[in-house]
mmCIF file of C-alpha atoms in Angstrom:
data_model
loop_
_atom_site.group_PDB
_atom_site.id
_atom_site.type_symbol
_atom_site.label_atom_id
_atom_site.label_comp_id
_atom_site.label_asym_id
_atom_site.label_seq_id
_atom_site.Cartn_x
_atom_site.Cartn_y
_atom_site.Cartn_z
ATOM 1 C CA ALA A 193 -15.972 -7.785 -7.047
ATOM 2 C CA GLN A 194 -12.229 -7.965 -6.811
ATOM 3 C CA SER A 195 -10.922 -8.902 -3.409
ATOM 4 C CA VAL A 196 -7.870 -10.052 -1.564
ATOM 5 C CA THR A 197 -8.233 -12.020 1.636
ATOM 6 C CA GLN A 198 -5.687 -12.615 4.355
ATOM 7 C CA PRO A 199 -7.300 -15.110 6.712
ATOM 8 C CA ASP A 200 -4.849 -14.674 9.561
ATOM 9 C CA ILE A 201 -4.987 -11.412 11.490
ATOM 10 C CA HIS A 202 -2.139 -12.323 13.840
ATOM 11 C CA ILE A 203 0.595 -14.915 13.629
ATOM 12 C CA THR A 204 3.286 -15.644 16.198
ATOM 13 C CA VAL A 205 6.357 -17.674 15.353
ATOM 14 C CA SER A 206 9.610 -18.372 17.122
ATOM 15 C CA GLU A 207 12.786 -16.930 15.723
ATOM 16 C CA GLY A 208 14.360 -19.430 13.377
ATOM 17 C CA ALA A 209 11.082 -21.152 12.620
ATOM 18 C CA SER A 210 9.537 -21.230 9.174
ATOM 19 C CA LEU A 211 6.761 -18.877 8.200
ATOM 20 C CA GLU A 212 3.818 -18.982 5.829
ATOM 21 C CA LEU A 213 1.357 -16.131 5.470
ATOM 22 C CA ARG A 214 -1.771 -16.875 3.541
ATOM 23 C CA CYS A 215 -3.333 -14.794 0.808
ATOM 24 C CA ASN A 216 -6.306 -15.615 -1.412
ATOM 25 C CA TYR A 217 -7.594 -13.546 -4.258
ATOM 26 C CA SER A 218 -10.834 -13.255 -6.166
ATOM 27 C CA TYR A 219 -10.527 -11.639 -9.575
ATOM 28 C CA GLY A 220 -12.104 -12.177 -12.958
ATOM 29 C CA ALA A 221 -8.691 -12.752 -14.471
ATOM 30 C CA THR A 222 -5.289 -13.401 -12.963
ATOM 31 C CA PRO A 223 -4.290 -10.203 -11.235
ATOM 32 C CA TYR A 224 -0.875 -8.857 -10.575
ATOM 33 C CA LEU A 225 -0.044 -9.902 -7.013
ATOM 34 C CA PHE A 226 2.196 -8.273 -4.469
ATOM 35 C CA TRP A 227 3.387 -8.680 -0.921
ATOM 36 C CA TYR A 228 4.303 -5.611 1.092
ATOM 37 C CA VAL A 229 5.680 -5.199 4.586
ATOM 38 C CA GLN A 230 4.930 -2.267 6.866
ATOM 39 C CA SER A 231 6.763 -1.422 10.048
ATOM 40 C CA PRO A 232 4.930 0.664 12.676
ATOM 41 C CA GLY A 233 4.288 4.204 11.479
ATOM 42 C CA GLN A 234 6.022 3.569 8.186
ATOM 43 C CA GLY A 235 5.041 3.242 4.572
ATOM 44 C CA LEU A 236 5.036 0.023 2.623
ATOM 45 C CA GLN A 237 8.036 -1.805 1.296
ATOM 46 C CA LEU A 238 7.635 -4.191 -1.606
ATOM 47 C CA LEU A 239 8.801 -7.717 -0.801
ATOM 48 C CA LEU A 240 7.976 -9.378 -4.113
ATOM 49 C CA LYS A 241 5.562 -9.369 -7.000
ATOM 50 C CA TYR A 242 4.029 -11.754 -9.497
ATOM 51 C CA PHE A 243 2.985 -10.679 -12.950
ATOM 52 C CA SER A 244 3.299 -13.861 -15.002
ATOM 53 C CA GLY A 245 5.671 -16.710 -15.724
ATOM 54 C CA ASP A 246 7.369 -18.702 -13.004
ATOM 55 C CA THR A 247 4.881 -19.265 -10.224
ATOM 56 C CA LEU A 248 7.551 -19.301 -7.510
ATOM 57 C CA VAL A 249 8.703 -15.759 -6.924
ATOM 58 C CA GLN A 250 11.770 -14.759 -4.957
ATOM 59 C CA GLY A 251 11.807 -11.518 -3.075
ATOM 60 C CA ILE A 252 13.958 -9.498 -0.756
ATOM 61 C CA LYS A 253 14.930 -10.420 2.794
ATOM 62 C CA GLY A 254 14.738 -14.151 2.022
ATOM 63 C CA PHE A 255 11.003 -14.174 1.282
ATOM 64 C CA GLU A 256 9.351 -16.122 -1.490
ATOM 65 C CA ALA A 257 5.774 -16.606 -2.624
ATOM 66 C CA GLU A 258 4.054 -19.180 -4.773
ATOM 67 C CA PHE A 259 1.192 -18.405 -7.098
ATOM 68 C CA LYS A 260 -1.328 -21.251 -7.256
ATOM 69 C CA ARG A 261 -4.071 -20.593 -9.739
ATOM 70 C CA SER A 262 -6.064 -23.694 -8.753
ATOM 71 C CA GLN A 263 -6.264 -22.439 -5.175
ATOM 72 C CA SER A 264 -6.441 -18.719 -5.985
ATOM 73 C CA SER A 265 -3.617 -18.269 -3.532
ATOM 74 C CA PHE A 266 -0.368 -16.378 -3.281
ATOM 75 C CA ASN A 267 1.133 -17.397 0.037
ATOM 76 C CA LEU A 268 4.267 -15.805 1.401
ATOM 77 C CA ARG A 269 6.972 -17.992 2.915
ATOM 78 C CA LYS A 270 10.286 -17.691 4.662
ATOM 79 C CA PRO A 271 12.302 -20.706 5.811
ATOM 80 C CA SER A 272 13.791 -19.089 8.907
ATOM 81 C CA VAL A 273 12.286 -16.022 10.529
ATOM 82 C CA HIS A 274 14.409 -13.305 12.127
ATOM 83 C CA TRP A 275 13.254 -11.066 14.967
ATOM 84 C CA SER A 276 13.477 -8.083 12.609
ATOM 85 C CA ASP A 277 10.752 -9.635 10.457
ATOM 86 C CA ALA A 278 8.125 -8.659 13.031
ATOM 87 C CA ALA A 279 5.820 -6.270 11.155
ATOM 88 C CA GLU A 280 2.523 -6.034 9.334
ATOM 89 C CA TYR A 281 2.326 -7.860 6.017
ATOM 90 C CA PHE A 282 -0.085 -6.954 3.271
ATOM 91 C CA CYS A 283 -1.015 -8.927 0.216
ATOM 92 C CA ALA A 284 -2.341 -6.892 -2.686
ATOM 93 C CA GLY A 285 -3.789 -7.536 -6.098
ATOM 94 C CA GLY A 286 -3.777 -5.150 -8.999
ATOM 95 C CA THR A 287 -5.459 -4.741 -12.331
ATOM 96 C CA PHE A 288 -4.702 -2.308 -15.079
ATOM 97 C CA THR A 289 -7.585 0.087 -15.550
ATOM 98 C CA GLY A 290 -6.157 2.336 -18.226
ATOM 99 C CA GLY A 291 -5.707 5.145 -15.794
ATOM 100 C CA GLY A 292 -3.310 3.289 -13.610
ATOM 101 C CA ASN A 293 -2.949 0.047 -11.781
ATOM 102 C CA LYS A 294 -5.346 -0.002 -8.847
ATOM 103 C CA LEU A 295 -4.279 -2.091 -5.904
ATOM 104 C CA THR A 296 -6.669 -3.866 -3.611
ATOM 105 C CA PHE A 297 -5.127 -4.707 -0.285
ATOM 106 C CA GLY A 298 -5.895 -7.499 2.090
ATOM 107 C CA THR A 299 -6.537 -6.636 5.708
ATOM 108 C CA GLY A 300 -3.011 -7.511 6.716
ATOM 109 C CA THR A 301 -1.345 -10.073 8.956
ATOM 110 C CA GLN A 302 0.506 -8.921 12.036
ATOM 111 C CA LEU A 303 3.601 -11.048 12.550
ATOM 112 C CA LYS A 304 5.087 -11.378 16.011
ATOM 113 C CA VAL A 305 8.420 -13.110 16.452
ATOM 114 C CA GLU A 306 9.255 -14.698 19.780
ATOM 115 C CA LEU A 307 12.895 -14.827 20.744
ATOM 116 C CA GLY B 74 16.184 4.248 -6.959
ATOM 117 C CA ALA B 75 12.402 4.762 -6.848
ATOM 118 C CA VAL B 76 12.209 6.770 -3.654
ATOM 119 C CA VAL B 77 9.021 8.541 -2.661
ATOM 120 C CA SER B 78 8.898 11.112 0.107
ATOM 121 C CA GLN B 79 6.012 12.685 1.958
ATOM 122 C CA HIS B 80 5.887 15.914 3.869
ATOM 123 C CA PRO B 81 5.052 16.430 6.614
ATOM 124 C CA SER B 82 5.433 13.115 8.376
ATOM 125 C CA ARG B 83 3.131 14.256 11.154
ATOM 126 C CA VAL B 84 0.699 17.141 11.360
ATOM 127 C CA ILE B 85 -1.759 18.302 13.964
ATOM 128 C CA CYS B 86 -4.401 20.803 12.962
ATOM 129 C CA LYS B 87 -7.503 22.290 14.457
ATOM 130 C CA SER B 88 -10.950 21.333 13.321
ATOM 131 C CA GLY B 89 -12.133 23.510 10.448
ATOM 132 C CA THR B 90 -8.707 24.280 9.066
ATOM 133 C CA SER B 91 -7.106 22.858 5.925
ATOM 134 C CA VAL B 92 -3.897 20.922 5.681
ATOM 135 C CA LYS B 93 -1.757 20.063 2.671
ATOM 136 C CA ILE B 94 0.314 16.920 2.315
ATOM 137 C CA GLU B 95 3.014 16.656 -0.327
ATOM 138 C CA CYS B 96 4.141 13.523 -2.115
ATOM 139 C CA ARG B 97 7.323 13.635 -4.169
ATOM 140 C CA SER B 98 9.089 11.110 -6.346
ATOM 141 C CA LEU B 99 12.729 11.899 -5.731
ATOM 142 C CA ASP B 100 14.568 10.003 -8.418
ATOM 143 C CA PHE B 101 12.029 9.198 -11.088
ATOM 144 C CA GLN B 102 9.159 10.775 -12.938
ATOM 145 C CA ALA B 103 5.791 9.631 -11.683
ATOM 146 C CA THR B 104 3.120 9.675 -14.338
ATOM 147 C CA THR B 105 0.599 8.279 -11.887
ATOM 148 C CA MET B 106 0.269 8.840 -8.178
ATOM 149 C CA PHE B 107 -2.114 7.262 -5.744
ATOM 150 C CA TRP B 108 -3.421 8.395 -2.385
ATOM 151 C CA TYR B 109 -4.408 5.917 0.294
ATOM 152 C CA ARG B 110 -5.886 6.214 3.733
ATOM 153 C CA GLN B 111 -5.167 3.784 6.527
ATOM 154 C CA PHE B 112 -7.081 3.617 9.769
ATOM 155 C CA PRO B 113 -5.402 2.141 12.852
ATOM 156 C CA LYS B 114 -4.789 -1.575 12.514
ATOM 157 C CA GLN B 115 -6.594 -1.652 9.183
ATOM 158 C CA SER B 116 -5.664 -2.010 5.577
ATOM 159 C CA LEU B 117 -5.012 0.685 3.020
ATOM 160 C CA MET B 118 -7.986 2.082 1.207
ATOM 161 C CA LEU B 119 -7.436 3.774 -2.131
ATOM 162 C CA MET B 120 -8.809 7.283 -2.126
ATOM 163 C CA ALA B 121 -7.883 8.530 -5.567
ATOM 164 C CA THR B 122 -5.653 8.099 -8.576
ATOM 165 C CA SER B 123 -4.035 11.059 -10.234
ATOM 166 C CA ASN B 124 -2.273 11.272 -13.558
ATOM 167 C CA GLU B 125 0.014 14.210 -14.235
ATOM 168 C CA GLY B 126 -1.872 17.024 -15.900
ATOM 169 C CA SER B 127 -5.275 15.423 -15.438
ATOM 170 C CA LYS B 128 -7.979 15.593 -12.845
ATOM 171 C CA ALA B 129 -7.821 12.976 -10.155
ATOM 172 C CA THR B 130 -10.142 9.998 -10.240
ATOM 173 C CA TYR B 131 -11.740 9.460 -6.869
ATOM 174 C CA GLU B 132 -12.956 6.192 -5.455
ATOM 175 C CA GLN B 133 -16.572 5.768 -4.567
ATOM 176 C CA GLY B 134 -17.409 7.398 -1.273
ATOM 177 C CA VAL B 135 -14.459 9.791 -1.252
ATOM 178 C CA GLU B 136 -15.496 13.437 -1.270
ATOM 179 C CA LYS B 137 -13.566 15.191 -4.010
ATOM 180 C CA ASP B 138 -14.358 18.617 -2.588
ATOM 181 C CA LYS B 139 -12.968 17.652 0.773
ATOM 182 C CA PHE B 140 -9.855 15.851 -0.405
ATOM 183 C CA LEU B 141 -8.337 18.030 -3.104
ATOM 184 C CA ILE B 142 -5.646 16.342 -5.155
ATOM 185 C CA ASN B 143 -3.282 18.153 -7.475
ATOM 186 C CA HIS B 144 -0.687 16.437 -9.635
ATOM 187 C CA ALA B 145 0.887 19.446 -11.279
ATOM 188 C CA SER B 146 4.236 17.937 -12.171
ATOM 189 C CA LEU B 147 5.819 14.568 -12.785
ATOM 190 C CA THR B 148 7.418 14.583 -9.362
ATOM 191 C CA LEU B 149 4.837 16.186 -7.100
ATOM 192 C CA SER B 150 1.299 15.463 -6.018
ATOM 193 C CA THR B 151 -0.497 17.171 -3.173
ATOM 194 C CA LEU B 152 -3.470 16.160 -1.068
ATOM 195 C CA THR B 153 -5.304 18.958 0.708
ATOM 196 C CA VAL B 154 -7.763 18.036 3.409
ATOM 197 C CA THR B 155 -10.174 20.947 3.547
ATOM 198 C CA SER B 156 -12.213 21.930 6.587
ATOM 199 C CA ALA B 157 -10.736 19.060 8.518
ATOM 200 C CA HIS B 158 -12.727 17.260 11.177
ATOM 201 C CA PRO B 159 -11.569 14.804 13.844
ATOM 202 C CA GLU B 160 -12.899 11.906 11.764
ATOM 203 C CA ASP B 161 -10.377 12.842 9.086
ATOM 204 C CA SER B 162 -7.596 11.879 11.474
ATOM 205 C CA SER B 163 -5.764 9.036 9.826
ATOM 206 C CA PHE B 164 -2.539 7.851 8.226
ATOM 207 C CA TYR B 165 -2.314 9.033 4.639
ATOM 208 C CA ILE B 166 0.050 7.231 2.289
ATOM 209 C CA CYS B 167 0.886 8.122 -1.269
ATOM 210 C CA SER B 168 2.442 5.952 -3.936
ATOM 211 C CA ALA B 169 3.906 6.698 -7.315
ATOM 212 C CA SER B 170 4.230 4.774 -10.536
ATOM 213 C CA ARG B 171 6.520 5.436 -13.455
ATOM 214 C CA ASP B 172 3.805 5.049 -16.053
ATOM 215 C CA ARG B 173 0.086 4.840 -16.489
ATOM 216 C CA GLY B 174 0.352 1.076 -16.365
ATOM 217 C CA GLY B 175 1.248 1.489 -12.740
ATOM 218 C CA ASN B 176 2.185 -2.119 -12.398
ATOM 219 C CA GLU B 177 4.563 -1.294 -9.605
ATOM 220 C CA GLN B 178 3.864 1.397 -7.087
ATOM 221 C CA TYR B 179 6.498 2.901 -4.842
ATOM 222 C CA PHE B 180 5.143 4.004 -1.511
ATOM 223 C CA GLY B 181 5.935 7.022 0.583
ATOM 224 C CA PRO B 182 6.486 6.778 4.338
ATOM 225 C CA GLY B 183 3.058 8.181 5.155
ATOM 226 C CA THR B 184 1.688 11.237 6.952
ATOM 227 C CA ARG B 185 -0.038 11.002 10.303
ATOM 228 C CA LEU B 186 -2.836 13.589 10.443
ATOM 229 C CA THR B 187 -4.464 14.406 13.751
ATOM 230 C CA VAL B 188 -7.374 16.829 13.820
ATOM 231 C CA THR B 189 -8.196 18.252 17.232
#
Protein backbone atom coordinates (compact mmCIF):
# COMPACT_ATOMS: atom_id res chain seq x y z
CA ALA A 1 0.00 0.00 0.00
CA GLN A 2 1.13 3.52 -0.67
CA SER A 3 2.22 5.42 2.39
CA VAL A 4 4.04 8.49 3.54
CA THR A 5 5.70 8.52 6.93
CA GLN A 6 6.82 11.48 8.99
CA PRO A 7 8.71 10.01 11.92
CA ASP A 8 8.80 13.15 14.02
CA ILE A 9 5.53 14.31 15.56
CA HIS A 10 7.04 17.37 17.23
CA ILE A 11 10.25 19.26 16.63
CA THR A 12 11.54 22.28 18.53
CA VAL A 13 14.32 24.45 17.18
CA SER A 14 15.76 27.79 18.17
CA GLU A 15 15.24 30.73 15.88
CA GLY A 16 18.16 30.99 13.51
CA ALA A 17 19.01 27.32 13.77
CA SER A 18 18.84 24.95 10.83
CA LEU A 19 15.90 22.65 10.32
CA GLU A 20 15.34 19.25 8.77
CA LEU A 21 11.97 17.53 8.72
CA ARG A 22 11.97 13.92 7.70
CA CYS A 23 9.68 12.23 5.23
CA ASN A 24 9.80 8.67 3.91
CA TYR A 25 7.60 7.20 1.26
CA SER A 26 6.56 3.74 0.18
CA TYR A 27 5.23 3.51 -3.35
CA GLY A 28 5.49 1.01 -6.17
CA ALA A 29 6.98 3.67 -8.40
CA THR A 30 8.42 7.09 -7.71
CA PRO A 31 5.51 9.24 -6.64
CA TYR A 32 5.06 12.93 -6.98
CA LEU A 33 6.13 14.40 -3.64
CA PHE A 34 5.03 17.55 -1.91
CA TRP A 35 5.58 19.51 1.26
CA TYR A 36 2.76 21.62 2.64
CA VAL A 37 2.57 23.93 5.63
CA GLN A 38 -0.55 24.52 7.69
CA SER A 39 -1.03 27.28 10.22
CA PRO A 40 -3.63 26.75 12.97
CA GLY A 41 -7.16 26.68 11.60
CA GLN A 42 -5.96 27.28 8.07
CA GLY A 43 -5.75 25.33 4.86
CA LEU A 44 -2.56 24.05 3.33
CA GLN A 45 0.04 26.07 1.51
CA LEU A 46 2.36 24.36 -0.93
CA LEU A 47 6.03 24.83 -0.06
CA LEU A 48 7.56 22.79 -2.87
CA LYS A 49 7.06 19.77 -5.06
CA TYR A 50 9.08 17.11 -6.83
CA PHE A 51 7.92 15.48 -10.02
CA SER A 52 11.16 14.48 -11.73
CA GLY A 53 14.55 15.83 -12.70
CA ASP A 54 16.79 17.66 -10.28
CA THR A 55 16.58 15.94 -6.93
CA LEU A 56 17.18 19.14 -4.96
CA VAL A 57 14.03 21.21 -5.06
CA GLN A 58 13.77 24.84 -4.03
CA GLY A 59 10.57 26.13 -2.57
CA ILE A 60 9.07 29.24 -1.08
CA LYS A 61 10.06 30.87 2.20
CA GLY A 62 13.65 29.60 1.90
CA PHE A 63 12.74 25.91 2.11
CA GLU A 64 14.32 23.17 0.05
CA ALA A 65 13.91 19.41 -0.11
CA GLU A 66 16.05 16.62 -1.48
CA PHE A 67 14.67 13.52 -3.11
CA LYS A 68 16.77 10.44 -2.33
CA ARG A 69 15.54 7.38 -4.13
CA SER A 70 17.98 5.04 -2.35
CA GLN A 71 16.56 6.10 1.01
CA SER A 72 12.96 6.60 -0.13
CA SER A 73 13.15 9.99 1.49
CA PHE A 74 12.14 13.55 0.73
CA ASN A 75 13.37 15.58 3.67
CA LEU A 76 12.58 19.25 4.05
CA ARG A 77 15.32 21.66 5.08
CA LYS A 78 15.81 25.29 5.92
CA PRO A 79 19.19 26.77 6.86
CA SER A 80 17.88 29.36 9.30
CA VAL A 81 14.46 29.11 10.90
CA HIS A 82 12.31 32.16 11.63
CA TRP A 83 9.73 32.36 14.41
CA SER A 84 7.01 32.65 11.76
CA ASP A 85 7.90 29.17 10.52
CA ALA A 86 6.17 27.62 13.54
CA ALA A 87 3.36 25.54 12.04
CA GLU A 88 2.36 22.03 11.07
CA TYR A 89 4.21 20.54 8.11
CA PHE A 90 2.84 17.78 5.96
CA CYS A 91 4.63 15.63 3.46
CA ALA A 92 2.45 14.11 0.77
CA GLY A 93 2.85 11.70 -2.10
CA GLY A 94 0.67 11.51 -5.15
CA THR A 95 -0.01 9.15 -7.99
CA PHE A 96 -2.05 9.71 -11.09
CA THR A 97 -5.08 7.46 -11.10
CA GLY A 98 -6.77 8.62 -14.27
CA GLY A 99 -9.47 10.35 -12.34
CA GLY A 100 -7.16 12.73 -10.62
CA ASN A 101 -4.01 12.78 -8.60
CA LYS A 102 -4.71 11.30 -5.18
CA LEU A 103 -2.54 12.58 -2.38
CA THR A 104 -1.54 10.53 0.61
CA PHE A 105 -0.48 12.66 3.53
CA GLY A 106 1.92 11.90 6.30
CA THR A 107 0.77 12.46 9.85
CA GLY A 108 2.48 15.82 10.06
CA THR A 109 5.28 17.36 12.08
CA GLN A 110 4.51 20.18 14.47
CA LEU A 111 7.34 22.70 14.44
CA LYS A 112 7.89 24.93 17.45
CA VAL A 113 10.40 27.75 17.24
CA GLU A 114 12.01 29.03 20.42
CA LEU A 115 13.02 32.66 20.47
CA GLY B 1 -3.36 32.94 -9.09
CA ALA B 2 -4.83 29.55 -8.11
CA VAL B 3 -6.96 30.69 -5.20
CA VAL B 4 -9.53 28.39 -3.66
CA SER B 5 -12.16 29.62 -1.24
CA GLN B 6 -14.50 27.78 1.08
CA HIS B 7 -17.73 28.94 2.61
CA PRO B 8 -18.56 29.00 5.40
CA SER B 9 -15.34 29.04 7.36
CA ARG B 10 -17.15 27.89 10.48
CA VAL B 11 -20.57 26.36 10.96
CA ILE B 12 -22.44 25.02 13.95
CA CYS B 13 -25.49 22.88 13.36
CA LYS B 14 -27.78 20.73 15.40
CA SER B 15 -27.70 16.98 15.25
CA GLY B 16 -29.98 15.63 12.54
CA THR B 17 -29.78 18.65 10.29
CA SER B 18 -27.86 18.98 7.02
CA VAL B 19 -25.16 21.45 6.21
CA LYS B 20 -23.65 22.46 2.88
CA ILE B 21 -20.07 23.55 2.37
CA GLU B 22 -19.01 25.32 -0.81
CA CYS B 23 -15.62 25.16 -2.47
CA ARG B 24 -14.82 27.62 -5.24
CA SER B 25 -11.83 28.09 -7.50
CA LEU B 26 -11.69 31.85 -7.89
CA ASP B 27 -9.27 32.41 -10.72
CA PHE B 28 -9.03 29.14 -12.58
CA GLN B 29 -11.21 26.34 -13.83
CA ALA B 30 -11.03 23.25 -11.68
CA THR B 31 -11.64 20.06 -13.59
CA THR B 32 -11.04 18.02 -10.45
CA MET B 33 -11.83 18.82 -6.86
CA PHE B 34 -11.02 16.87 -3.76
CA TRP B 35 -12.60 16.80 -0.33
CA TYR B 36 -10.57 16.00 2.76
CA ARG B 37 -11.39 15.59 6.41
CA GLN B 38 -8.98 16.43 9.18
CA PHE B 39 -9.44 15.46 12.79
CA PRO B 40 -7.72 17.49 15.51
CA LYS B 41 -3.96 17.09 15.44
CA GLN B 42 -4.21 14.51 12.68
CA SER B 43 -3.47 14.34 9.02
CA LEU B 44 -5.79 14.91 6.10
CA MET B 45 -7.83 11.98 4.93
CA LEU B 46 -9.18 12.02 1.40
CA MET B 47 -12.92 11.57 1.36
CA ALA B 48 -13.74 11.82 -2.32
CA THR B 49 -12.62 13.01 -5.71
CA SER B 50 -14.99 14.78 -8.03
CA ASN B 51 -14.60 15.60 -11.68
CA GLU B 52 -16.82 18.26 -13.21
CA GLY B 53 -19.95 16.72 -14.66
CA SER B 54 -19.30 13.28 -13.21
CA LYS B 55 -20.27 11.48 -10.07
CA ALA B 56 -17.82 11.72 -7.23
CA THR B 57 -15.53 8.82 -6.42
CA TYR B 58 -15.57 8.09 -2.73
CA GLU B 59 -12.79 6.55 -0.71
CA GLN B 60 -13.34 3.31 1.07
CA GLY B 61 -15.27 3.78 4.28
CA VAL B 62 -16.83 7.11 3.32
CA GLU B 63 -20.61 7.00 3.16
CA LYS B 64 -21.69 8.50 -0.14
CA ASP B 65 -25.27 8.94 1.05
CA LYS B 66 -24.12 10.90 4.05
CA PHE B 67 -21.53 13.08 2.35
CA LEU B 68 -23.13 14.30 -0.86
CA ILE B 69 -20.72 15.87 -3.31
CA ASN B 70 -21.76 17.90 -6.32
CA HIS B 71 -19.35 19.35 -8.85
CA ALA B 72 -21.78 21.10 -11.15
CA SER B 73 -19.42 23.64 -12.66
CA LEU B 74 -15.74 24.16 -13.28
CA THR B 75 -15.49 26.56 -10.37
CA LEU B 76 -17.80 25.12 -7.73
CA SER B 77 -18.05 21.93 -5.75
CA THR B 78 -20.28 21.41 -2.75
CA LEU B 79 -20.16 18.94 0.12
CA THR B 80 -23.41 18.36 1.97
CA VAL B 81 -23.27 16.56 5.28
CA THR B 82 -26.70 15.03 5.69
CA SER B 83 -28.31 14.16 9.01
CA ALA B 84 -25.24 15.37 10.82
CA HIS B 85 -24.13 13.78 14.06
CA PRO B 86 -21.57 14.99 16.61
CA GLU B 87 -19.03 12.51 15.25
CA ASP B 88 -19.17 14.38 11.95
CA SER B 89 -17.63 17.38 13.67
CA SER B 90 -14.34 17.99 11.94
CA PHE B 91 -12.30 20.30 9.74
CA TYR B 92 -13.23 19.84 6.10
CA ILE B 93 -10.78 21.00 3.45
CA CYS B 94 -11.27 21.06 -0.28
CA SER B 95 -8.67 21.29 -2.99
CA ALA B 96 -8.86 21.95 -6.69
CA SER B 97 -6.79 20.94 -9.66
CA ARG B 98 -6.71 22.47 -13.11
CA ASP B 99 -6.92 19.15 -14.91
CA ARG B 100 -7.66 15.51 -14.39
CA GLY B 101 -3.96 14.90 -13.93
CA GLY B 102 -4.29 16.79 -10.70
CA ASN B 103 -0.58 16.90 -10.21
CA GLU B 104 -0.88 20.06 -8.19
CA GLN B 105 -3.77 20.71 -5.89
CA TYR B 106 -4.64 24.12 -4.53
CA PHE B 107 -6.20 24.00 -1.11
CA GLY B 108 -9.00 26.01 0.39
CA PRO B 109 -8.78 27.46 3.90
CA GLY B 110 -11.05 24.80 5.37
CA THR B 111 -14.43 24.72 7.11
CA ARG B 112 -14.79 23.93 10.79
CA LEU B 113 -18.01 21.97 11.33
CA THR B 114 -19.36 21.51 14.83
CA VAL B 115 -22.45 19.38 15.34
CA THR B 116 -24.18 19.85 18.68
